[in-house]
Amino acid sequence: MTNKEHDWEFGIKEDGHTSKEDANENIILGEGKFKYETSGENWGNLPKGWVYKEATAVDVNSKDLVYVFNRGTTPMIIFNAEGDIVNTWGNGIFKNPHGVTIGPNDEVFCVDNGDHTVRKFTADGKLLMTIGTAGKESPQMSGIPFAKPTHVAIDQRTGEFYVADGYSNAVVHKYTPEGKLQFTWGESGTNPGQFNIVHNICVDSEGWVYIADRENHRIQVFDSNGKYETQWGNLSRAAAICLSKNQTQDLIYVGEYFCGIGSNDQGTDLGPRVSILNLQGKILARLGRQSYGEQKGRFFSPHGIAVDSKGNIYVAEVSWSDYGSKMEPPRELRSMQKLVKI
């Protein structure tokens, strides 16, 4: 990977031009009714000496408190909408934070793909339930829970939840609200109903299940029994997915990785970016046209995504794993952005 740090100190206007004079300006991303302002800075007021290292996942509860699951100083940091810390917890519990999902009563589901568990907590961090045995990984591609799981989605109508078991398995598991396994579906492959990294998952108000099938560059849609319905293409490496209701319709927000190769690292419209779709899979807006980078208006690797009640988008990125750790010398990069709806 080419290190272009000499370019990354500049800002980028909506038209894509850069200059030192633009460096302090916020950037507008999006189109039509979907425009957002971003500062290009790491969002969240961390105390001196604290780091995210990388924010791997994010979700927002009913009070618009923002839960940032990260691999830095403390694994769970809870912010208010202004970016001030209101609580932290999770020290000594997690091996490798990966996914976070807020439940219908503001409970918090945390997926640790390092110790192969899903844990359910109260909003303030009291452990309620653990699924899986810490440190015990199921055989690779066995379909048995869990082999490096990635994310949880909850059916708000019933409290049933789905676990994406995606890095060493290629399946989705459905559980009762009490944590009893009901059934499992999926297998490795590229055909409909098959997966190549089951990464993120969400459920709409009618129970349809949307899965970010990352390395197959698509979203797949299933009913609540795991029956394949359809798929949406024309995406980059679809990694992060969430659902939010605006004033007129439900929307799907997808965070996508860069899908080029090293020699094409400045290709446009290849990700990384955020795409906004309706529930029929129609793309309503793309946020970000340029390649990866630290400049304002760009992303590294959108790994988790959430939307608050005002329509603001929070994007967590595994920028250390994908980029910063490979630099000479290695350094922490921006991994948490807030895109403010305008």
Coordinates of C-alpha atoms in Angstrom, one line a residue:
M1 CA 0.0 0.0 0.0
T2 CA 1.3 3.4 -0.9
N3 CA 1.6 5.8 2.0
K4 CA 0.3 9.2 0.8
E5 CA 0.7 11.1 4.1
H6 CA 1.9 14.2 2.3
D7 CA -1.5 14.5 0.7
W8 CA -3.6 13.8 3.8
E9 CA -3.1 17.1 5.5
F10 CA -5.4 18.9 3.1
G11 CA -9.2 19.3 3.0
I12 CA -11.4 18.3 0.2
K13 CA -14.4 20.4 -1.1
E14 CA -17.5 18.9 -2.5
D15 CA -16.1 19.3 -6.0
G16 CA -13.1 17.2 -5.0
H17 CA -10.4 20.0 -5.2
T18 CA -8.0 20.3 -2.4
S19 CA -6.0 23.2 -0.9
K20 CA -4.4 24.3 2.4
E21 CA -7.0 27.1 2.6
D22 CA -9.8 24.5 2.8
A23 CA -8.2 22.5 5.6
N24 CA -10.4 24.1 8.3
E25 CA -13.7 23.9 6.3
N26 CA -16.2 21.2 6.9
I27 CA -17.1 19.1 3.9
I28 CA -20.6 18.3 2.5
L29 CA -21.3 14.7 1.4
G30 CA -24.3 13.3 -0.4
E31 CA -27.0 14.5 -2.8
G32 CA -30.6 15.5 -3.0
K33 CA -32.4 15.2 0.3
F34 CA -29.4 13.4 1.8
K35 CA -26.6 15.8 2.5
Y36 CA -24.3 15.6 5.5
E37 CA -21.5 17.7 6.9
T38 CA -18.4 16.2 8.3
S39 CA -15.4 17.8 10.0
G40 CA -13.0 15.0 9.1
E41 CA -11.9 14.7 12.7
N42 CA -12.1 11.8 15.1
W43 CA -15.6 12.3 16.7
G44 CA -16.0 12.1 20.5
N45 CA -14.3 14.1 23.2
L46 CA -11.7 11.6 24.6
P47 CA -9.7 12.5 27.7
K48 CA -6.1 13.3 27.2
G49 CA -4.1 10.0 26.8
W50 CA -7.1 8.0 25.7
V51 CA -7.3 6.4 22.3
Y52 CA -9.8 4.4 20.2
K53 CA -6.9 2.6 18.5
E54 CA -9.9 1.8 16.2
A55 CA -13.6 2.1 16.7
T56 CA -15.0 -1.2 15.4
A57 CA -18.7 -0.7 15.9
V58 CA -21.3 1.9 16.9
D59 CA -25.0 2.1 17.8
V60 CA -27.4 4.6 19.2
N61 CA -30.0 4.0 22.0
S62 CA -33.5 5.5 22.5
K63 CA -32.0 8.5 24.2
D64 CA -29.6 9.2 21.4
L65 CA -26.7 8.1 23.5
V66 CA -23.9 6.8 21.2
Y67 CA -22.2 3.5 22.1
V68 CA -18.7 3.2 20.6
F69 CA -17.2 -0.3 20.8
N70 CA -13.4 0.0 20.3
R71 CA -10.1 -1.6 20.8
G72 CA -8.4 1.2 22.7
T73 CA -8.2 2.5 26.2
T74 CA -11.6 1.2 27.3
P75 CA -13.8 -1.0 25.1
M76 CA -17.2 0.6 25.5
I77 CA -17.5 4.4 25.5
I78 CA -20.9 6.0 25.7
F79 CA -21.3 9.6 24.5
N80 CA -24.1 12.1 24.3
A81 CA -25.0 13.7 21.0
E82 CA -22.4 16.5 21.6
G83 CA -19.6 13.9 21.9
D84 CA -19.2 14.2 25.7
I85 CA -18.6 10.9 27.6
V86 CA -21.4 9.9 29.9
N87 CA -20.2 6.4 30.8
T88 CA -17.6 3.7 30.1
W89 CA -17.4 0.0 30.8
G90 CA -16.1 -3.3 29.7
N91 CA -12.5 -3.3 30.8
G92 CA -11.1 -6.8 31.2
I93 CA -14.0 -8.5 29.5
F94 CA -13.4 -8.5 25.8
K95 CA -10.6 -10.0 23.7
N96 CA -11.4 -8.4 20.4
P97 CA -14.5 -6.1 20.2
H98 CA -16.3 -6.4 16.9
G99 CA -20.0 -5.6 16.9
V100 CA -22.5 -3.7 19.0
T101 CA -26.3 -3.7 18.8
I102 CA -28.8 -1.8 21.0
G103 CA -31.9 -3.8 21.8
P104 CA -35.6 -2.6 22.1
N105 CA -35.1 -1.8 25.9
D106 CA -31.7 -0.3 25.4
E107 CA -29.9 -3.5 26.3
V108 CA -26.5 -3.9 24.6
F109 CA -25.4 -6.9 22.6
C110 CA -21.7 -7.1 22.2
V111 CA -20.0 -9.5 19.7
D112 CA -16.4 -10.5 20.5
N113 CA -14.9 -12.4 17.5
G114 CA -11.7 -13.0 19.5
D115 CA -13.3 -15.2 22.1
H116 CA -16.3 -16.3 20.0
T117 CA -19.1 -15.0 22.2
V118 CA -22.1 -12.8 22.2
R119 CA -22.8 -11.0 25.5
K120 CA -25.9 -9.1 26.5
F121 CA -25.6 -6.2 29.0
T122 CA -27.8 -3.6 30.6
A123 CA -27.3 -0.1 29.3
D124 CA -24.8 0.6 32.1
G125 CA -22.8 -2.6 31.5
K126 CA -24.2 -5.2 33.8
L127 CA -23.9 -8.7 32.2
L128 CA -27.2 -10.3 31.6
M129 CA -26.4 -13.3 29.3
T130 CA -23.5 -14.9 27.5
I131 CA -23.9 -17.1 24.4
G132 CA -20.9 -19.2 23.5
T133 CA -18.0 -20.3 25.6
A134 CA -15.2 -17.8 25.8
G135 CA -12.1 -19.0 24.0
K136 CA -13.8 -22.0 22.5
E137 CA -14.1 -21.7 18.7
S138 CA -16.3 -24.1 16.7
P139 CA -14.7 -26.0 13.8
Q140 CA -14.2 -23.8 10.7
M141 CA -17.2 -23.9 8.3
S142 CA -19.0 -26.3 10.6
G143 CA -22.1 -24.1 10.9
I144 CA -21.9 -24.6 14.7
P145 CA -22.0 -21.5 16.9
F146 CA -19.5 -19.7 17.0
A147 CA -16.5 -19.4 14.8
K148 CA -15.5 -15.7 14.9
P149 CA -19.0 -14.2 15.0
T150 CA -19.4 -10.6 13.8
H151 CA -22.8 -8.9 14.6
V152 CA -26.3 -9.2 16.1
A153 CA -29.7 -8.0 14.8
I154 CA -32.8 -7.9 16.9
D155 CA -36.4 -8.3 15.8
Q156 CA -38.0 -5.4 17.6
R157 CA -41.5 -7.1 17.4
T158 CA -40.5 -10.3 19.2
G159 CA -37.1 -9.8 20.9
E160 CA -35.8 -12.8 18.8
F161 CA -32.3 -12.1 17.6
Y162 CA -29.9 -13.2 14.8
V163 CA -26.2 -13.7 15.0
A164 CA -24.0 -13.3 12.0
D165 CA -21.3 -16.0 12.3
G166 CA -19.2 -14.8 9.5
Y167 CA -15.4 -15.0 9.6
S168 CA -14.8 -18.7 10.0
N169 CA -18.4 -19.8 9.5
A170 CA -20.8 -18.8 6.7
V171 CA -24.1 -18.9 8.5
V172 CA -26.7 -17.0 10.5
H173 CA -28.2 -18.3 13.8
K174 CA -31.6 -17.3 15.1
Y175 CA -32.2 -17.2 18.8
T176 CA -35.2 -16.8 21.2
P177 CA -35.1 -13.7 23.4
E178 CA -33.8 -16.1 26.2
G179 CA -30.9 -17.2 24.1
K180 CA -32.1 -20.6 22.9
L181 CA -30.9 -21.5 19.4
Q182 CA -33.9 -22.0 17.0
F183 CA -32.2 -22.7 13.7
T184 CA -29.2 -21.9 11.5
W185 CA -29.0 -21.2 7.8
G186 CA -26.4 -20.5 5.1
E187 CA -23.3 -21.9 3.6
S188 CA -20.1 -20.8 1.8
G189 CA -20.4 -19.6 -1.8
T190 CA -21.6 -17.0 -4.2
N191 CA -25.1 -18.3 -5.1
P192 CA -28.3 -16.8 -3.6
G193 CA -28.5 -17.8 0.1
Q194 CA -24.7 -18.5 0.3
F195 CA -22.2 -16.2 2.0
N196 CA -18.6 -15.0 1.8
I197 CA -18.2 -13.2 5.1
V198 CA -21.5 -12.7 6.8
H199 CA -20.5 -9.3 8.3
N200 CA -23.4 -7.1 9.5
I201 CA -27.1 -7.8 9.8
C202 CA -30.3 -5.9 10.5
V203 CA -34.1 -6.5 10.7
D204 CA -36.9 -4.2 9.6
S205 CA -40.3 -3.6 11.2
E206 CA -41.9 -6.4 9.3
G207 CA -39.2 -9.0 10.2
W208 CA -37.2 -9.0 6.9
V209 CA -33.6 -9.8 7.5
Y210 CA -30.9 -7.8 5.6
I211 CA -27.4 -9.2 5.5
A212 CA -24.2 -7.5 4.4
D213 CA -22.5 -10.3 2.5
R214 CA -19.2 -8.4 2.4
E215 CA -16.9 -10.3 0.1
N216 CA -19.8 -11.1 -2.3
H217 CA -20.3 -7.3 -2.7
R218 CA -24.0 -7.4 -2.0
I219 CA -26.9 -7.2 0.5
Q220 CA -29.1 -10.3 0.7
V221 CA -32.6 -10.3 2.0
F222 CA -34.4 -13.2 3.9
D223 CA -37.6 -13.7 5.7
S224 CA -37.7 -14.5 9.4
N225 CA -37.4 -18.3 8.6
G226 CA -34.2 -17.8 6.7
K227 CA -35.8 -18.1 3.3
Y228 CA -34.0 -16.2 0.5
E229 CA -36.0 -13.3 -1.0
T230 CA -33.7 -11.2 -3.1
Q231 CA -30.3 -9.5 -3.3
W232 CA -29.0 -6.0 -4.1
G233 CA -25.8 -5.5 -6.1
N234 CA -23.9 -2.5 -7.4
L235 CA -22.2 -2.2 -4.0
S236 CA -18.5 -2.3 -3.0
R237 CA -17.5 -4.6 -0.1
A238 CA -20.7 -4.1 1.9
A239 CA -19.5 -4.4 5.5
A240 CA -21.8 -2.3 7.7
I241 CA -25.6 -2.1 7.7
C242 CA -28.3 -0.4 9.8
L243 CA -31.9 0.6 9.4
S244 CA -33.5 3.9 10.4
K245 CA -36.9 5.4 9.9
N246 CA -37.1 9.0 8.7
Q247 CA -40.3 11.0 8.4
T248 CA -41.6 9.2 5.3
Q249 CA -39.9 5.8 4.9
D250 CA -37.6 3.2 6.3
L251 CA -34.0 3.5 5.0
I252 CA -31.0 1.2 4.9
Y253 CA -27.6 2.6 5.5
V254 CA -24.6 0.6 4.1
G255 CA -20.9 1.2 4.9
E256 CA -18.7 -0.1 2.1
Y257 CA -15.0 -0.9 2.0
F258 CA -12.7 0.1 -0.9
C259 CA -12.9 -2.7 -3.5
G260 CA -10.0 -1.7 -5.8
I261 CA -6.5 -3.1 -5.8
G262 CA -3.2 -1.5 -5.0
S263 CA -2.5 -0.2 -8.5
N264 CA -5.9 1.3 -8.6
D265 CA -5.9 2.9 -5.2
Q266 CA -7.0 6.3 -6.5
G267 CA -10.0 4.9 -8.4
T268 CA -13.3 6.8 -7.8
D269 CA -16.7 5.4 -6.9
L270 CA -15.2 2.2 -5.6
G271 CA -15.6 2.9 -1.9
P272 CA -14.9 3.4 0.9
R273 CA -18.3 5.1 1.2
V274 CA -21.8 5.1 2.7
S275 CA -24.8 4.3 0.6
I276 CA -28.4 5.1 1.5
L277 CA -31.1 2.8 0.0
N278 CA -34.8 2.3 0.4
L279 CA -36.3 -1.1 1.3
Q280 CA -36.7 -2.0 -2.3
G281 CA -32.9 -1.7 -2.8
K282 CA -33.0 1.6 -4.7
I283 CA -29.9 3.7 -4.1
L284 CA -31.0 7.2 -2.9
A285 CA -27.6 8.7 -2.2
R286 CA -23.8 7.9 -2.1
L287 CA -21.6 9.6 0.5
G288 CA -18.0 9.7 -0.7
R289 CA -16.7 9.3 -4.2
Q290 CA -12.9 9.4 -3.6
S291 CA -10.6 6.6 -2.6
Y292 CA -9.5 5.9 1.0
G293 CA -7.7 8.6 2.9
E294 CA -7.5 10.9 5.9
Q295 CA -8.7 13.9 4.0
K296 CA -12.0 15.4 4.9
G297 CA -14.9 13.7 3.1
R298 CA -13.1 10.4 2.8
F299 CA -13.3 7.1 4.7
F300 CA -11.0 4.2 5.4
S301 CA -13.0 1.0 6.2
P302 CA -16.6 1.6 7.4
H303 CA -17.0 -1.4 9.7
G304 CA -20.0 -0.3 11.8
I305 CA -22.8 2.3 11.2
A306 CA -25.7 3.8 13.1
V307 CA -28.2 6.6 12.8
D308 CA -29.7 8.8 15.5
S309 CA -33.2 10.2 15.8
K310 CA -32.2 13.4 13.9
G311 CA -30.8 11.4 10.9
N312 CA -27.2 12.0 11.8
I313 CA -24.9 9.1 10.8
Y314 CA -22.1 7.6 12.9
V315 CA -19.4 5.6 11.1
A316 CA -16.9 3.4 12.9
E317 CA -13.9 2.3 10.8
V318 CA -11.2 -0.4 11.2
S319 CA -8.6 2.0 10.0
W320 CA -5.8 0.7 12.2
S321 CA -6.2 -2.9 11.0
D322 CA -6.5 -2.1 7.4
Y323 CA -4.2 0.9 7.1
G324 CA -2.5 2.4 10.1
S325 CA -0.8 -0.8 11.3
K326 CA 0.8 -1.2 7.8
M327 CA 2.3 2.3 7.7
E328 CA 6.0 3.0 8.5
P329 CA 6.0 3.8 11.3
P330 CA 2.5 2.5 12.3
R331 CA 0.1 5.1 13.6
E332 CA -3.5 5.4 14.7
L333 CA -5.8 7.0 12.1
R334 CA -9.3 8.5 12.4
S335 CA -11.8 5.7 13.0
M336 CA -15.0 7.4 14.3
Q337 CA -16.9 10.0 12.2
K338 CA -20.2 11.8 12.7
L339 CA -22.0 12.9 9.5
V340 CA -24.4 15.6 10.5
K341 CA -27.7 15.8 8.5
I342 CA -28.3 19.2 6.9

